[in-house]
Amino acid sequence: MTTETPVIRRRRGIPSIWIIPLVALGICGWLLYSSYRDAGILITVYFDEANGITPGKTQVMSKGIPIGLVQEVHPDIDRQRVRTIIKMDKESEPYLVKDTLFWIVRPELSAARIQGLGTIFSGSYIGIQVGVDKKQGRNFTGLNTAPPVPGTAPGLHISLHAATLGSIQIGTGVYYRNIEIGSVQGYRLQDDDSVLINLFIEQDYSEIVREQSRFCNASGVAISGKLPNLKMQIESLASLLKGGILLQTPDQLKNSPPARNGQVFRLYKDLEEANYGIPMTLTLSSAVDIVEGDTKVMYRGIEAGFVKEIRINNDERKTVTAHILLDPRTELILRENTTFWLVKPEITASGVSNLRTLISGSHITFKPGDGKFCDRFEILPEPPADEPLRPGASFVLTTAEPVSFSPQSPVLYKKIQVGEVVAIDLDPRGKGIRTTIFVYEPYLRLINRDSIFWQQSGVEADANLSGVRIRTGPLAEMFTGSINFTTPDGKAAAAKAVEKDHAFRLFADYAEAMQTVPALQQPGVSVRLTTQDPGSLSLGSPLLFKGIAIGKVIGFEVDGDRQDVLIDCLIDIDHAEMVRGNTRFYNLSGVEISGGLDGVTMRTGSLQSIVSGGIGLLSMPGVDPTRKSTIFPLYGNLQDALHAGDAVIQVTFDEPVDRLKVGSPLRYKGIDIGAVSNLTFSADLQAVVADIRMDRKFTPLFRTGTQIWLEEPEVSISGIKNPGAIVFGPYITFKPGRGDLTRTFIALAAPPQPFSTTGKGLNLVLETRNLGSLAPGSPVAYRQVRIGKVTGFSLSPTFQKVYVAVAIEPQFQHLIYDNTKFWNSSGASFSAGLFSGIHLETESLETIVRGGIALATPEGGEKRSPPATISFSMTRRIRHGSHGPPTSPAVQPPINNQPEPFDDRPPIAPPHLWHPQRLPHRRRTDRHR
């Protein structure tokens, strides 16, 4: 068995007996460290008052966790405050910097809110807000109320600029869709007497606030407008009780950038002002059609503002001013050249415009301008010119004549609307009218410098042989008119581009344009006419040949030298050969009436010529080529044209010719062979000179000795002579002479007394002491049967007797014998006696009225053959029944058996120059008893 040897080892280290003291020492060290660590930090906070603060009880709370305790409270009488010594936890030391804030939280009960209700039981406590300063602090000044959220707090810190604070208080909520997203942190008065309000928006809602967001005071109840359009607005009950600020962002502005910390917004008075918050004024002559709180400001269908208030101005015209609130988006329109006008329903001949305003009411609109900022404007009485919104270009037209269209009238090209009238105004000099048109972009290629513009009325009438044709455009064009244009050449617009300041001429109608612009004229031959009076001719009047239109009038011009009117005509190319040098043109406008008692002739042109005038053509015989410089006379009517080559004589009337006029006829044996073409005074102004035209074939009738006189109506008991002259006026007649041809005559004062013994039948000359009621045409009767007539009378050479020329009709000349007795049967024969009684004897009624000659033939006379001119003496009346046809030739020749010869020509010289042989005196032995 082995014996183990004990090993002796020396133990090293602290003896176990020392373990307990070492543990105790460690515990003491830990306690010492803990005591140092938890010893706290003493700070001093000064409050204005110490209500609710109890030493050893009132705690300093942060987010509901105590981090300090009030140790002592001492009054600081010198500074009228309370010094509070607070022991803060050691871990709060880093936060005890110089700008850390302390305030007392007490229970608060008001209409606005209930706050600190838990302090009723637990007592007041001191709140703390850590500052941002890096320097430590141990002395602080306490606040009476909770401080605003610090700028470093997560969230959005912004400010509002308001005219007044209103019911807003610190802590007033900021609401979005009735959700409180922030609160008022404070406010202060600015140097300009406005109020700056600090807001804090919680971090979760900070993205809601955009740069274009709007804030308005939502406290209480907002009432606006007037009966019957009252508007009432109430936000949440909280805002009604404690006030509130409403946040809204218009839908179209929600994409604006998010608001930044420190950004300043405007606080509007109410929600309506927030929507339209920029003020401006508009001066009007009258507030008719404008309602406070209701009349809108519109721009191209977008509501841009409204009339807030209307006030009467104390100016000379007593105008009114509308105070308007604009949408902030429209702030850019507040420039000095912006124009405003009132849009209201208008009923015109062309229809009803702005019909929508009949329901929605009138509104104000504007045209944005440039210039400096301006918020005071005057309304325009009429809307200004405004170009359409669609792409295009404007052009200027000028004219000196009134226009038949209005703004918004269409601009047409081949009856298709390619633009519209924008504005009508006077030119800068005030001598013409300046029209601005707008042509849409797709049609700009149709216009170049050669384009021609003319006015077009809504209704056009055209009359011709087929009737009357009326053309109308659309209903609107009938009342508003339009502008038409064409570009004669087909070249591209770029070839003759329109300069910026170029102005086109605006013609009154297409006819005027065609007259002025050769490119519009149809191919043909130009003819120029001249006249003193164009009558009813007008542009477009037709040129007619046998009723067929072969051309038309294309222009008028005044001849400055002769004061005549020059008429330009265009003959169709197909009828150009009809115009020759001897062609005659005449005015066939209207209706021409001529005639007498035997009938009336009415001559008219075509219906078109009656309505619009017309020109007729006469193609005269012969060939006479037309020269380019030929100017044709335009005759007044067809008769003037037909007689253009007639001969002309000149007749001087010494006596007044009241009813003689141009056109009075020249008659020969009852047939018109000429007419008066001109009337004028003689050189001494004592006579009237008439130019009479006639066909040249009648010139041999006008010789020396030709007698010319004026036949006028004569009314007597025997009847009316020349009755046609009563209706159609007097006429000129004549008796040819036998001398040389001449063209100048002096008219007789009265018709010459006829004395002719060369008529048909048996011509007799009777002599009598008195003419009685005999006159040319008085009947010669046998047994009251008319067998002849008195053809004339004349005084005898001795002026003691009257010669009466009588013509017996051929079939009755066998009744005349040498011893035939003639007597004046005019009137009635009356005799009376004591035994014979009363005897009244008359011939026929015609002889009573017109006078007449009766005859009887005793027995034994000798018949006379027709060629002989027999002279008889007239005897007294022979009683009826005592005469009859002869039974035997008992011839009793005149005394001395020498009948005097008679000159059958009428006396053209005084009687004493005419010496016919005197008839022998015949004894009265042949009277029948």
PDB file of N, CA, C and O in Angstrom, residues 608-652:
ATOM      1  N   GLN A 608     -88.116  94.382-115.716  1.00  0.00           N
ATOM      2  CA  GLN A 608     -86.848  94.738-115.082  1.00  0.00           C
ATOM      3  C   GLN A 608     -86.515  96.198-115.323  1.00  0.00           C
ATOM      4  O   GLN A 608     -86.045  96.900-114.433  1.00  0.00           O
ATOM      5  N   SER A 609     -86.783  96.686-116.555  1.00  0.00           N
ATOM      6  CA  SER A 609     -86.475  98.092-116.840  1.00  0.00           C
ATOM      7  C   SER A 609     -87.409  99.024-116.100  1.00  0.00           C
ATOM      8  O   SER A 609     -87.035 100.144-115.754  1.00  0.00           O
ATOM      9  N   ILE A 610     -88.650  98.584-115.827  1.00  0.00           N
ATOM     10  CA  ILE A 610     -89.561  99.409-115.042  1.00  0.00           C
ATOM     11  C   ILE A 610     -89.077  99.516-113.607  1.00  0.00           C
ATOM     12  O   ILE A 610     -89.115 100.572-112.984  1.00  0.00           O
ATOM     13  N   VAL A 611     -88.551  98.400-113.067  1.00  0.00           N
ATOM     14  CA  VAL A 611     -88.121  98.383-111.675  1.00  0.00           C
ATOM     15  C   VAL A 611     -86.769  99.057-111.499  1.00  0.00           C
ATOM     16  O   VAL A 611     -86.601  99.940-110.658  1.00  0.00           O
ATOM     17  N   SER A 612     -85.781  98.643-112.292  1.00  0.00           N
ATOM     18  CA  SER A 612     -84.412  99.131-112.074  1.00  0.00           C
ATOM     19  C   SER A 612     -83.902 100.005-113.191  1.00  0.00           C
ATOM     20  O   SER A 612     -82.740 100.379-113.198  1.00  0.00           O
ATOM     21  N   GLY A 613     -84.766 100.356-114.164  1.00  0.00           N
ATOM     22  CA  GLY A 613     -84.304 101.156-115.282  1.00  0.00           C
ATOM     23  C   GLY A 613     -83.700 100.284-116.358  1.00  0.00           C
ATOM     24  O   GLY A 613     -83.321  99.144-116.129  1.00  0.00           O
ATOM     25  N   GLY A 614     -83.610 100.828-117.574  1.00  0.00           N
ATOM     26  CA  GLY A 614     -83.042 100.065-118.664  1.00  0.00           C
ATOM     27  C   GLY A 614     -82.704 100.967-119.826  1.00  0.00           C
ATOM     28  O   GLY A 614     -83.145 102.121-119.910  1.00  0.00           O
ATOM     29  N   ILE A 615     -81.906 100.454-120.730  1.00  0.00           N
ATOM     30  CA  ILE A 615     -81.478 101.193-121.911  1.00  0.00           C
ATOM     31  C   ILE A 615     -81.790 100.338-123.127  1.00  0.00           C
ATOM     32  O   ILE A 615     -81.481  99.136-123.159  1.00  0.00           O
ATOM     33  N   GLY A 616     -82.433 100.951-124.122  1.00  0.00           N
ATOM     34  CA  GLY A 616     -82.733 100.259-125.357  1.00  0.00           C
ATOM     35  C   GLY A 616     -81.741 100.620-126.447  1.00  0.00           C
ATOM     36  O   GLY A 616     -81.078 101.666-126.405  1.00  0.00           O
ATOM     37  N   LEU A 617     -81.629  99.743-127.443  1.00  0.00           N
ATOM     38  CA  LEU A 617     -80.732  99.954-128.570  1.00  0.00           C
ATOM     39  C   LEU A 617     -81.545  99.993-129.856  1.00  0.00           C
ATOM     40  O   LEU A 617     -82.493  99.217-130.025  1.00  0.00           O
ATOM     41  N   LEU A 618     -81.179 100.910-130.753  1.00  0.00           N
ATOM     42  CA  LEU A 618     -81.736 100.970-132.101  1.00  0.00           C
ATOM     43  C   LEU A 618     -80.608 100.740-133.075  1.00  0.00           C
ATOM     44  O   LEU A 618     -79.595 101.455-133.049  1.00  0.00           O
ATOM     45  N   SER A 619     -80.770  99.760-133.915  1.00  0.00           N
ATOM     46  CA  SER A 619     -79.771  99.500-134.939  1.00  0.00           C
ATOM     47  C   SER A 619     -80.230 100.184-136.213  1.00  0.00           C
ATOM     48  O   SER A 619     -81.168  99.734-136.872  1.00  0.00           O
ATOM     49  N   MET A 620     -79.597 101.301-136.567  1.00  0.00           N
ATOM     50  CA  MET A 620     -80.000 102.100-137.712  1.00  0.00           C
ATOM     51  C   MET A 620     -79.424 101.502-138.989  1.00  0.00           C
ATOM     52  O   MET A 620     -78.391 100.817-138.968  1.00  0.00           O
ATOM     53  N   PRO A 621     -80.072 101.751-140.138  1.00  0.00           N
ATOM     54  CA  PRO A 621     -79.572 101.215-141.411  1.00  0.00           C
ATOM     55  C   PRO A 621     -78.185 101.770-141.721  1.00  0.00           C
ATOM     56  O   PRO A 621     -77.807 102.859-141.288  1.00  0.00           O
ATOM     57  N   GLY A 622     -77.448 101.028-142.467  1.00  0.00           N
ATOM     58  CA  GLY A 622     -76.121 101.454-142.867  1.00  0.00           C
ATOM     59  C   GLY A 622     -75.057 100.790-142.031  1.00  0.00           C
ATOM     60  O   GLY A 622     -75.327 100.188-140.990  1.00  0.00           O
ATOM     61  N   VAL A 623     -73.834 100.887-142.484  1.00  0.00           N
ATOM     62  CA  VAL A 623     -72.687 100.307-141.800  1.00  0.00           C
ATOM     63  C   VAL A 623     -71.759 101.433-141.392  1.00  0.00           C
ATOM     64  O   VAL A 623     -71.252 102.167-142.233  1.00  0.00           O
ATOM     65  N   ASP A 624     -71.564 101.572-140.091  1.00  0.00           N
ATOM     66  CA  ASP A 624     -70.697 102.621-139.561  1.00  0.00           C
ATOM     67  C   ASP A 624     -69.887 102.011-138.433  1.00  0.00           C
ATOM     68  O   ASP A 624     -70.402 101.795-137.334  1.00  0.00           O
ATOM     69  N   PRO A 625     -68.620 101.682-138.653  1.00  0.00           N
ATOM     70  CA  PRO A 625     -67.834 101.021-137.605  1.00  0.00           C
ATOM     71  C   PRO A 625     -67.672 101.902-136.375  1.00  0.00           C
ATOM     72  O   PRO A 625     -67.621 103.120-136.464  1.00  0.00           O
ATOM     73  N   THR A 626     -67.604 101.229-135.210  1.00  0.00           N
ATOM     74  CA  THR A 626     -67.457 101.939-133.940  1.00  0.00           C
ATOM     75  C   THR A 626     -65.997 102.266-133.682  1.00  0.00           C
ATOM     76  O   THR A 626     -65.118 101.428-133.869  1.00  0.00           O
ATOM     77  N   ARG A 627     -65.763 103.494-133.223  1.00  0.00           N
ATOM     78  CA  ARG A 627     -64.419 103.892-132.814  1.00  0.00           C
ATOM     79  C   ARG A 627     -64.310 103.771-131.300  1.00  0.00           C
ATOM     80  O   ARG A 627     -65.277 103.930-130.576  1.00  0.00           O
ATOM     81  N   LYS A 628     -63.096 103.537-130.843  1.00  0.00           N
ATOM     82  CA  LYS A 628     -62.902 103.339-129.408  1.00  0.00           C
ATOM     83  C   LYS A 628     -63.330 104.549-128.595  1.00  0.00           C
ATOM     84  O   LYS A 628     -63.838 104.423-127.496  1.00  0.00           O
ATOM     85  N   SER A 629     -63.093 105.733-129.121  1.00  0.00           N
ATOM     86  CA  SER A 629     -63.358 106.957-128.354  1.00  0.00           C
ATOM     87  C   SER A 629     -64.784 107.453-128.503  1.00  0.00           C
ATOM     88  O   SER A 629     -65.111 108.527-128.026  1.00  0.00           O
ATOM     89  N   THR A 630     -65.644 106.686-129.186  1.00  0.00           N
ATOM     90  CA  THR A 630     -67.009 107.150-129.433  1.00  0.00           C
ATOM     91  C   THR A 630     -67.803 107.203-128.140  1.00  0.00           C
ATOM     92  O   THR A 630     -67.817 106.234-127.373  1.00  0.00           O
ATOM     93  N   ILE A 631     -68.437 108.345-127.898  1.00  0.00           N
ATOM     94  CA  ILE A 631     -69.368 108.480-126.771  1.00  0.00           C
ATOM     95  C   ILE A 631     -70.746 108.694-127.366  1.00  0.00           C
ATOM     96  O   ILE A 631     -70.988 109.671-128.081  1.00  0.00           O
ATOM     97  N   PHE A 632     -71.647 107.789-127.103  1.00  0.00           N
ATOM     98  CA  PHE A 632     -72.977 107.824-127.691  1.00  0.00           C
ATOM     99  C   PHE A 632     -73.911 108.662-126.817  1.00  0.00           C
ATOM    100  O   PHE A 632     -73.863 108.571-125.590  1.00  0.00           O
ATOM    101  N   PRO A 633     -74.776 109.454-127.461  1.00  0.00           N
ATOM    102  CA  PRO A 633     -75.793 110.157-126.660  1.00  0.00           C
ATOM    103  C   PRO A 633     -76.885 109.173-126.229  1.00  0.00           C
ATOM    104  O   PRO A 633     -77.223 108.237-126.963  1.00  0.00           O
ATOM    105  N   LEU A 634     -77.417 109.373-125.033  1.00  0.00           N
ATOM    106  CA  LEU A 634     -78.533 108.583-124.536  1.00  0.00           C
ATOM    107  C   LEU A 634     -79.788 109.427-124.679  1.00  0.00           C
ATOM    108  O   LEU A 634     -79.940 110.471-124.024  1.00  0.00           O
ATOM    109  N   TYR A 635     -80.679 109.004-125.561  1.00  0.00           N
ATOM    110  CA  TYR A 635     -81.906 109.748-125.806  1.00  0.00           C
ATOM    111  C   TYR A 635     -82.926 109.441-124.722  1.00  0.00           C
ATOM    112  O   TYR A 635     -82.899 108.388-124.084  1.00  0.00           O
ATOM    113  N   GLY A 636     -83.837 110.383-124.520  1.00  0.00           N
ATOM    114  CA  GLY A 636     -84.782 110.261-123.418  1.00  0.00           C
ATOM    115  C   GLY A 636     -85.781 109.142-123.582  1.00  0.00           C
ATOM    116  O   GLY A 636     -86.237 108.576-122.604  1.00  0.00           O
ATOM    117  N   ASN A 637     -86.142 108.833-124.846  1.00  0.00           N
ATOM    118  CA  ASN A 637     -87.105 107.770-125.096  1.00  0.00           C
ATOM    119  C   ASN A 637     -86.936 107.275-126.516  1.00  0.00           C
ATOM    120  O   ASN A 637     -86.069 107.738-127.270  1.00  0.00           O
ATOM    121  N   LEU A 638     -87.772 106.329-126.884  1.00  0.00           N
ATOM    122  CA  LEU A 638     -87.666 105.726-128.203  1.00  0.00           C
ATOM    123  C   LEU A 638     -87.934 106.740-129.302  1.00  0.00           C
ATOM    124  O   LEU A 638     -87.245 106.746-130.337  1.00  0.00           O
ATOM    125  N   GLN A 639     -88.923 107.623-129.109  1.00  0.00           N
ATOM    126  CA  GLN A 639     -89.238 108.597-130.146  1.00  0.00           C
ATOM    127  C   GLN A 639     -88.068 109.545-130.391  1.00  0.00           C
ATOM    128  O   GLN A 639     -87.757 109.887-131.538  1.00  0.00           O
ATOM    129  N   ASP A 640     -87.419 109.967-129.282  1.00  0.00           N
ATOM    130  CA  ASP A 640     -86.255 110.842-129.456  1.00  0.00           C
ATOM    131  C   ASP A 640     -85.156 110.133-130.240  1.00  0.00           C
ATOM    132  O   ASP A 640     -84.467 110.739-131.072  1.00  0.00           O
ATOM    133  N   ALA A 641     -84.991 108.846-129.966  1.00  0.00           N
ATOM    134  CA  ALA A 641     -83.958 108.112-130.689  1.00  0.00           C
ATOM    135  C   ALA A 641     -84.325 107.949-132.162  1.00  0.00           C
ATOM    136  O   ALA A 641     -83.468 108.074-133.047  1.00  0.00           O
ATOM    137  N   LEU A 642     -85.583 107.656-132.432  1.00  0.00           N
ATOM    138  CA  LEU A 642     -86.009 107.491-133.813  1.00  0.00           C
ATOM    139  C   LEU A 642     -85.861 108.771-134.614  1.00  0.00           C
ATOM    140  O   LEU A 642     -85.556 108.740-135.813  1.00  0.00           O
ATOM    141  N   HIS A 643     -86.096 109.898-133.971  1.00  0.00           N
ATOM    142  CA  HIS A 643     -86.073 111.189-134.675  1.00  0.00           C
ATOM    143  C   HIS A 643     -84.774 111.942-134.459  1.00  0.00           C
ATOM    144  O   HIS A 643     -84.726 113.165-134.644  1.00  0.00           O
ATOM    145  N   ALA A 644     -83.733 111.244-134.061  1.00  0.00           N
ATOM    146  CA  ALA A 644     -82.470 111.926-133.787  1.00  0.00           C
ATOM    147  C   ALA A 644     -81.913 112.612-135.027  1.00  0.00           C
ATOM    148  O   ALA A 644     -81.238 113.635-134.929  1.00  0.00           O
ATOM    149  N   GLY A 645     -82.212 112.087-136.267  1.00  0.00           N
ATOM    150  CA  GLY A 645     -81.693 112.692-137.496  1.00  0.00           C
ATOM    151  C   GLY A 645     -82.688 113.614-138.171  1.00  0.00           C
ATOM    152  O   GLY A 645     -82.498 113.954-139.351  1.00  0.00           O
ATOM    153  N   ASP A 646     -83.715 114.014-137.447  1.00  0.00           N
ATOM    154  CA  ASP A 646     -84.761 114.836-138.048  1.00  0.00           C
ATOM    155  C   ASP A 646     -84.281 116.258-138.313  1.00  0.00           C
ATOM    156  O   ASP A 646     -83.318 116.738-137.697  1.00  0.00           O
ATOM    157  N   ALA A 647     -85.018 116.930-139.228  1.00  0.00           N
ATOM    158  CA  ALA A 647     -84.783 118.360-139.479  1.00  0.00           C
ATOM    159  C   ALA A 647     -85.420 119.178-138.365  1.00  0.00           C
ATOM    160  O   ALA A 647     -86.368 118.730-137.697  1.00  0.00           O
ATOM    161  N   VAL A 648     -84.930 120.370-138.167  1.00  0.00           N
ATOM    162  CA  VAL A 648     -85.421 121.239-137.097  1.00  0.00           C
ATOM    163  C   VAL A 648     -85.751 122.598-137.684  1.00  0.00           C
ATOM    164  O   VAL A 648     -84.946 123.191-138.433  1.00  0.00           O
ATOM    165  N   ILE A 649     -86.967 123.088-137.396  1.00  0.00           N
ATOM    166  CA  ILE A 649     -87.336 124.453-137.748  1.00  0.00           C
ATOM    167  C   ILE A 649     -87.504 125.248-136.466  1.00  0.00           C
ATOM    168  O   ILE A 649     -87.681 124.676-135.385  1.00  0.00           O
ATOM    169  N   GLN A 650     -87.468 126.563-136.602  1.00  0.00           N
ATOM    170  CA  GLN A 650     -87.560 127.445-135.441  1.00  0.00           C
ATOM    171  C   GLN A 650     -88.728 128.374-135.624  1.00  0.00           C
ATOM    172  O   GLN A 650     -88.822 129.094-136.630  1.00  0.00           O
ATOM    173  N   VAL A 651     -89.641 128.358-134.649  1.00  0.00           N
ATOM    174  CA  VAL A 651     -90.859 129.159-134.707  1.00  0.00           C
ATOM    175  C   VAL A 651     -90.880 130.095-133.514  1.00  0.00           C
ATOM    176  O   VAL A 651     -90.695 129.654-132.374  1.00  0.00           O
ATOM    177  N   THR A 652     -91.117 131.390-133.790  1.00  0.00           N
ATOM    178  CA  THR A 652     -91.162 132.382-132.720  1.00  0.00           C
ATOM    179  C   THR A 652     -92.604 132.745-132.426  1.00  0.00           C
ATOM    180  O   THR A 652     -93.368 133.094-133.343  1.00  0.00           O
TER     181      THR A 652
END
